Short mmCIF file of C-alpha atoms in Angstrom, two decimals:
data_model
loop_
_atom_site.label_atom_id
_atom_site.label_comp_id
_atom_site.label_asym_id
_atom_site.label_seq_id
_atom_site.Cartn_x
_atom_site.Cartn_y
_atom_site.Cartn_z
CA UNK A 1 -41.26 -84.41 -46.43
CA UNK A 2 -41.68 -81.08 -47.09
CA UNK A 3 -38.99 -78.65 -48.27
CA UNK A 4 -37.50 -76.71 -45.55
CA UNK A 5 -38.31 -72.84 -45.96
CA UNK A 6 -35.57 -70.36 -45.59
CA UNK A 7 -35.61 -67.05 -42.47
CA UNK A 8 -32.74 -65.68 -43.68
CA UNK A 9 -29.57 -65.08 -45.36
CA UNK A 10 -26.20 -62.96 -45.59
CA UNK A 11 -25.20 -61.97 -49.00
CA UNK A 12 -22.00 -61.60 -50.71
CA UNK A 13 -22.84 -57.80 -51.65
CA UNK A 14 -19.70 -55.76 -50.89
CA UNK A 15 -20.03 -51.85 -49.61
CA UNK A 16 -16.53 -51.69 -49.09
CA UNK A 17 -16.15 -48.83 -51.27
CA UNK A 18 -19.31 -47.07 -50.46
CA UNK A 19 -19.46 -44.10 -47.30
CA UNK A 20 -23.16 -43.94 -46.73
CA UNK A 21 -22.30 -41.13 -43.90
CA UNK A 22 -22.92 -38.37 -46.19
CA UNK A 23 -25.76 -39.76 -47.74
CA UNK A 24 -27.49 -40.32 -44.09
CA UNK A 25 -26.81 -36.83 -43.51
CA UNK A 26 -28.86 -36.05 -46.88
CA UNK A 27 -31.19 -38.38 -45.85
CA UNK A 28 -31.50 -36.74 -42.16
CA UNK A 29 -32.45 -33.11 -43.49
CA UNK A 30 -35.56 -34.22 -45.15
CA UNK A 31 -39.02 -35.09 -43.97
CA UNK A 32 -39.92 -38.40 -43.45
CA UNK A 33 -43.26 -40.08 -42.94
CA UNK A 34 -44.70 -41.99 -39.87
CA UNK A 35 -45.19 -45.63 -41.41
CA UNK A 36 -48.85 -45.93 -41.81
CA UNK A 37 -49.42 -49.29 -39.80
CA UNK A 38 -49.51 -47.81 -36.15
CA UNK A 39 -50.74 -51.51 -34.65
CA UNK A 40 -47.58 -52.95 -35.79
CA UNK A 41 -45.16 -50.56 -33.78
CA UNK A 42 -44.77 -48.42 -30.40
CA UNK A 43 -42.70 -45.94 -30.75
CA UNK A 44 -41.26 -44.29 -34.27
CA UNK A 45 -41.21 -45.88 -36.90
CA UNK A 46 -40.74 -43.48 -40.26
CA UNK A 47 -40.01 -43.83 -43.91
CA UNK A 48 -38.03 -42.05 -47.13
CA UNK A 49 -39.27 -43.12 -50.14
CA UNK A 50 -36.40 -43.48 -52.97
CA UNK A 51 -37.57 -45.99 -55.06
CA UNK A 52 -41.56 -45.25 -56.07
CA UNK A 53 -44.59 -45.84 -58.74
CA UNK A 54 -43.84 -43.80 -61.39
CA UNK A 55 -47.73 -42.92 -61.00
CA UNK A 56 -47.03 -41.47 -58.11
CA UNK A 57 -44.15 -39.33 -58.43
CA UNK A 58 -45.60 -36.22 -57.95
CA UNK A 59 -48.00 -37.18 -55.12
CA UNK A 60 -47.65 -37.00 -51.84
CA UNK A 61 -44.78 -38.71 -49.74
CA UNK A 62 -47.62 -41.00 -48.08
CA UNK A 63 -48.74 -42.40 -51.83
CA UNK A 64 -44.71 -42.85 -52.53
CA UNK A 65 -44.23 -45.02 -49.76
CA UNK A 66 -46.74 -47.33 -49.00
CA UNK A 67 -48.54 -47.65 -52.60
CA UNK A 68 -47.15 -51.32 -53.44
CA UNK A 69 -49.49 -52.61 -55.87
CA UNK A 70 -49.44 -50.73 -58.60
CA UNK A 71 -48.53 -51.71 -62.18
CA UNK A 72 -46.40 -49.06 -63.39
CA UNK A 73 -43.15 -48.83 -63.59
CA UNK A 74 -40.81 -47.96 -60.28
CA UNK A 75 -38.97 -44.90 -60.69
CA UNK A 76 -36.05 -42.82 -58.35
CA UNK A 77 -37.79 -40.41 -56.18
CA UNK A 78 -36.61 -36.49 -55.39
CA UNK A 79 -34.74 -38.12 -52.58
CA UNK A 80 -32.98 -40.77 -53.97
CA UNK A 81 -31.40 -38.26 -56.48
CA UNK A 82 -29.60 -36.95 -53.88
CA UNK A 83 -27.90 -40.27 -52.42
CA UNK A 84 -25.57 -40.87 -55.08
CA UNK A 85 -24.07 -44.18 -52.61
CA UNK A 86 -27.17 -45.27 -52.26
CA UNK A 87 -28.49 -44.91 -55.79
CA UNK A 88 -24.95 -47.32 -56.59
CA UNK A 89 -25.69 -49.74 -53.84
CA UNK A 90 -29.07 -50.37 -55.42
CA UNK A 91 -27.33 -50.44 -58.73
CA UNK A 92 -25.80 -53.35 -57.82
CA UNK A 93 -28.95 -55.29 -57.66
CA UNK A 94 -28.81 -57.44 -60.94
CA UNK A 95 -32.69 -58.01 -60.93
CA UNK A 96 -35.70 -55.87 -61.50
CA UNK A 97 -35.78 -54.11 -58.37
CA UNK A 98 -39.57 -52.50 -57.09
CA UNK A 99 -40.14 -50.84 -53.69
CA UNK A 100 -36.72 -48.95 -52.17
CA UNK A 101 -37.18 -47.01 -48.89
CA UNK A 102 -35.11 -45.89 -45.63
CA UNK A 103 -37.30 -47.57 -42.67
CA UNK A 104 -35.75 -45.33 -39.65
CA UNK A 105 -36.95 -47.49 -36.09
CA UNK A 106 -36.37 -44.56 -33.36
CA UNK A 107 -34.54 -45.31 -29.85
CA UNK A 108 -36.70 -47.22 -27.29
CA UNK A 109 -38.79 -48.62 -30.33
CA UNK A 110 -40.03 -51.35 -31.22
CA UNK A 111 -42.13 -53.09 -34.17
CA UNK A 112 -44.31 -55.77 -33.49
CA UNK A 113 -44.55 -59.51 -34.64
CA UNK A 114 -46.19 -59.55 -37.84
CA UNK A 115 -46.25 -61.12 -41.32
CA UNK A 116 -46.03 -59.48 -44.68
CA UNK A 117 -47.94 -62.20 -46.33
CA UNK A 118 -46.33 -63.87 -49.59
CA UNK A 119 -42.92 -62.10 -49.12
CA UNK A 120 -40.39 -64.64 -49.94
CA UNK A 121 -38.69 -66.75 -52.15
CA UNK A 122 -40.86 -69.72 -51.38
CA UNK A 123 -43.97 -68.08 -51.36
CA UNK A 124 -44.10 -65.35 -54.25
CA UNK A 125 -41.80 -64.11 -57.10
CA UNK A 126 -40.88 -61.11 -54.72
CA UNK A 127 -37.76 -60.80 -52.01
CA UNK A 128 -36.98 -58.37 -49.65
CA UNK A 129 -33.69 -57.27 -48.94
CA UNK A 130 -32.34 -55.27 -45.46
CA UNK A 131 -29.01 -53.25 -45.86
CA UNK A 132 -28.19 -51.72 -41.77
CA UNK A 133 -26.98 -48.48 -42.51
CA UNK A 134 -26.84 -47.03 -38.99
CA UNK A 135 -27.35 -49.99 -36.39
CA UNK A 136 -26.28 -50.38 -32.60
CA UNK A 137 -25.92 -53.21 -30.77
CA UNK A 138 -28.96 -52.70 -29.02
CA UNK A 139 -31.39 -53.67 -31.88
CA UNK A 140 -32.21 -57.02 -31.95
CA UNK A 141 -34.18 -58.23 -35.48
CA UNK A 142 -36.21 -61.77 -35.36
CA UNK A 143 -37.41 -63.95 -37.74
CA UNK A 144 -39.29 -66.83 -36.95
CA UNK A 145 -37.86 -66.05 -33.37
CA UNK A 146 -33.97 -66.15 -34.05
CA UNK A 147 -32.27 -63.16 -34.09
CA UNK A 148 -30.38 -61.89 -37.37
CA UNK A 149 -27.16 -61.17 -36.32
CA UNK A 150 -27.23 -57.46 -38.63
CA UNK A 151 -24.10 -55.32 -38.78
CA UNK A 152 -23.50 -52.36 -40.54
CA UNK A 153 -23.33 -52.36 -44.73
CA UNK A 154 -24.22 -56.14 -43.93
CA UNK A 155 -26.89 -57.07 -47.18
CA UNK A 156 -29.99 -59.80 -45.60
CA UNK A 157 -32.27 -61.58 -47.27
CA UNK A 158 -35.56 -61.73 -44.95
CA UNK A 159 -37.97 -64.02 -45.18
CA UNK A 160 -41.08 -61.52 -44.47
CA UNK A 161 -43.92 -64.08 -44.75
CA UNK A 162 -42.51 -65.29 -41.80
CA UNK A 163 -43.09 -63.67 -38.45
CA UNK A 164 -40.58 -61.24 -37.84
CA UNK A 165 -40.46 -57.97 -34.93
CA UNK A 166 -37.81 -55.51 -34.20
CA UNK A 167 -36.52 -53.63 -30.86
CA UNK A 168 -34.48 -50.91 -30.89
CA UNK A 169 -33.41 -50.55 -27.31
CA UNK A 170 -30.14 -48.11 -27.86
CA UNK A 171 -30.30 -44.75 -27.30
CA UNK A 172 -29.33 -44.20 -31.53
CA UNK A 173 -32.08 -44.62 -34.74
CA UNK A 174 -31.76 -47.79 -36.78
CA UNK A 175 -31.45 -47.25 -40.23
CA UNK A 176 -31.76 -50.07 -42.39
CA UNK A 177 -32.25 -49.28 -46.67
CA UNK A 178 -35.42 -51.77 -48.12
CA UNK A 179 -35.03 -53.32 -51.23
CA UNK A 180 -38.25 -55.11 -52.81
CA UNK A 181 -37.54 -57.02 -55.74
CA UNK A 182 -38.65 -60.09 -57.85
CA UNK A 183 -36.76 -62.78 -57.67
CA UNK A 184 -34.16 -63.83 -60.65
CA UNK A 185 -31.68 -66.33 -61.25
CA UNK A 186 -29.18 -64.29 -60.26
CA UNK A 187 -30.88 -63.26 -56.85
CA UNK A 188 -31.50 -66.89 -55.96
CA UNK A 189 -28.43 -68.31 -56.66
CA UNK A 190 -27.09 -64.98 -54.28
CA UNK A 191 -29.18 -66.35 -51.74
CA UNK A 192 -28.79 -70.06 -52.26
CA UNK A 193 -25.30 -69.70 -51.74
CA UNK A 194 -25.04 -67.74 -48.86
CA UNK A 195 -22.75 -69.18 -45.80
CA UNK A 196 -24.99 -67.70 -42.79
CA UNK A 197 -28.56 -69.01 -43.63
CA UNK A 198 -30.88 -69.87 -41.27
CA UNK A 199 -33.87 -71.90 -41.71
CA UNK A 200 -37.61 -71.24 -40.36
CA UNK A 201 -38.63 -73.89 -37.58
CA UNK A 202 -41.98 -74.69 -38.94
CA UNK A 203 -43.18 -74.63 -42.43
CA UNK A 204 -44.55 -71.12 -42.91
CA UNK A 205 -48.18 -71.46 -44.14
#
């Protein structure tokens, strides 16, 4: 029998002490960049890059968000500088942490089943994490067809190789912060012991 694979997860990750509010208001003033994928999304969809390849520091925003590959290091953008909440949320992460961005969905948007391939505990080294920063009740997040039940300053492991979609049918953007990271003893035994996990109703393959 195989071992059942994980959708997703709460984690104990306190914000308790951390007002994103004026950060989002930071965040809000700058320009952010259409996410690249169009045929995964109607709508807007848009990014802020604050965790990047150092190789790309200097480049343009597009090269800062969507350049995941690369082999140097991962670096604080211009942006994140600013964010001095969300520079300690991230802090928090006690594993090596790779891709950070803001991922704003737009009112009346929506983002399309679809698979980030290898994204997961099971499949690859990597995780990816979802913090809500600005959410309604209106947005409704699926993974493997079962809604995450995401609240603000809630912290979600995602499974990503599974199929997942979002619809943001308020009249307000969802925010959510993106963590990338590999996967550590520390991070797995965060996830592992996680009260709200849900499990994927097929094998992914």
């Amino acid at each position: 029998m195989s071992e059942p694979v994980l959708a997703f997860a709460k984690l104990d990750l306190s914000m308790e002490a951390l007002n994103f509010s004026d950060d989002l208001e930071v965040a809000r003033s700058h320009e952010w960049i259409s996410h690249v994928n169009t045929k995964y999304y109607q709508g807007g969809w848009d990014v802020l890059p604050l965790v990047v390849p150092q190789e790309h520091l200097n480049n343009h925003i597009i090269l800062q968000s969507f350049s995941h590959n690369c082999e140097s290091p991962w670096v604080e953008s211009q942006y994140l500088k600013r964010l001095p909440n969300i520079k300690a949320q991230i802090a928090r992460f006690e594993c090596e942490v790779l891709s950070v961005r803001l991922m704003r969905l737009h009112p009346n948007s929506s983002i399309r089943p679809h698979r980030d391939a290898g994204l997961s505990i099971e499949a690859s080294s990597q995780a990816r994490i979802h913090i809500p920063l600005e959410i309604s009740p209106d947005v409704l997040f699926q993974v493997d067809g079962v809604s995450v039940p995401m609240e603000e300053n809630s912290v979600w492991y995602i499974n990503a190789d599974a199929v997942h979609s979002v619809k943001n049918n308020g009249n307000t953007p969802r925010v959510n912060l993106v963590v990338d990271c590999n996967v550590n003893e520390w991070l797995f035994k965060l996830i592992m012991a996680s009260k709200e996990k849900t499990y994927c109703c097929e094998k992914v393959s």
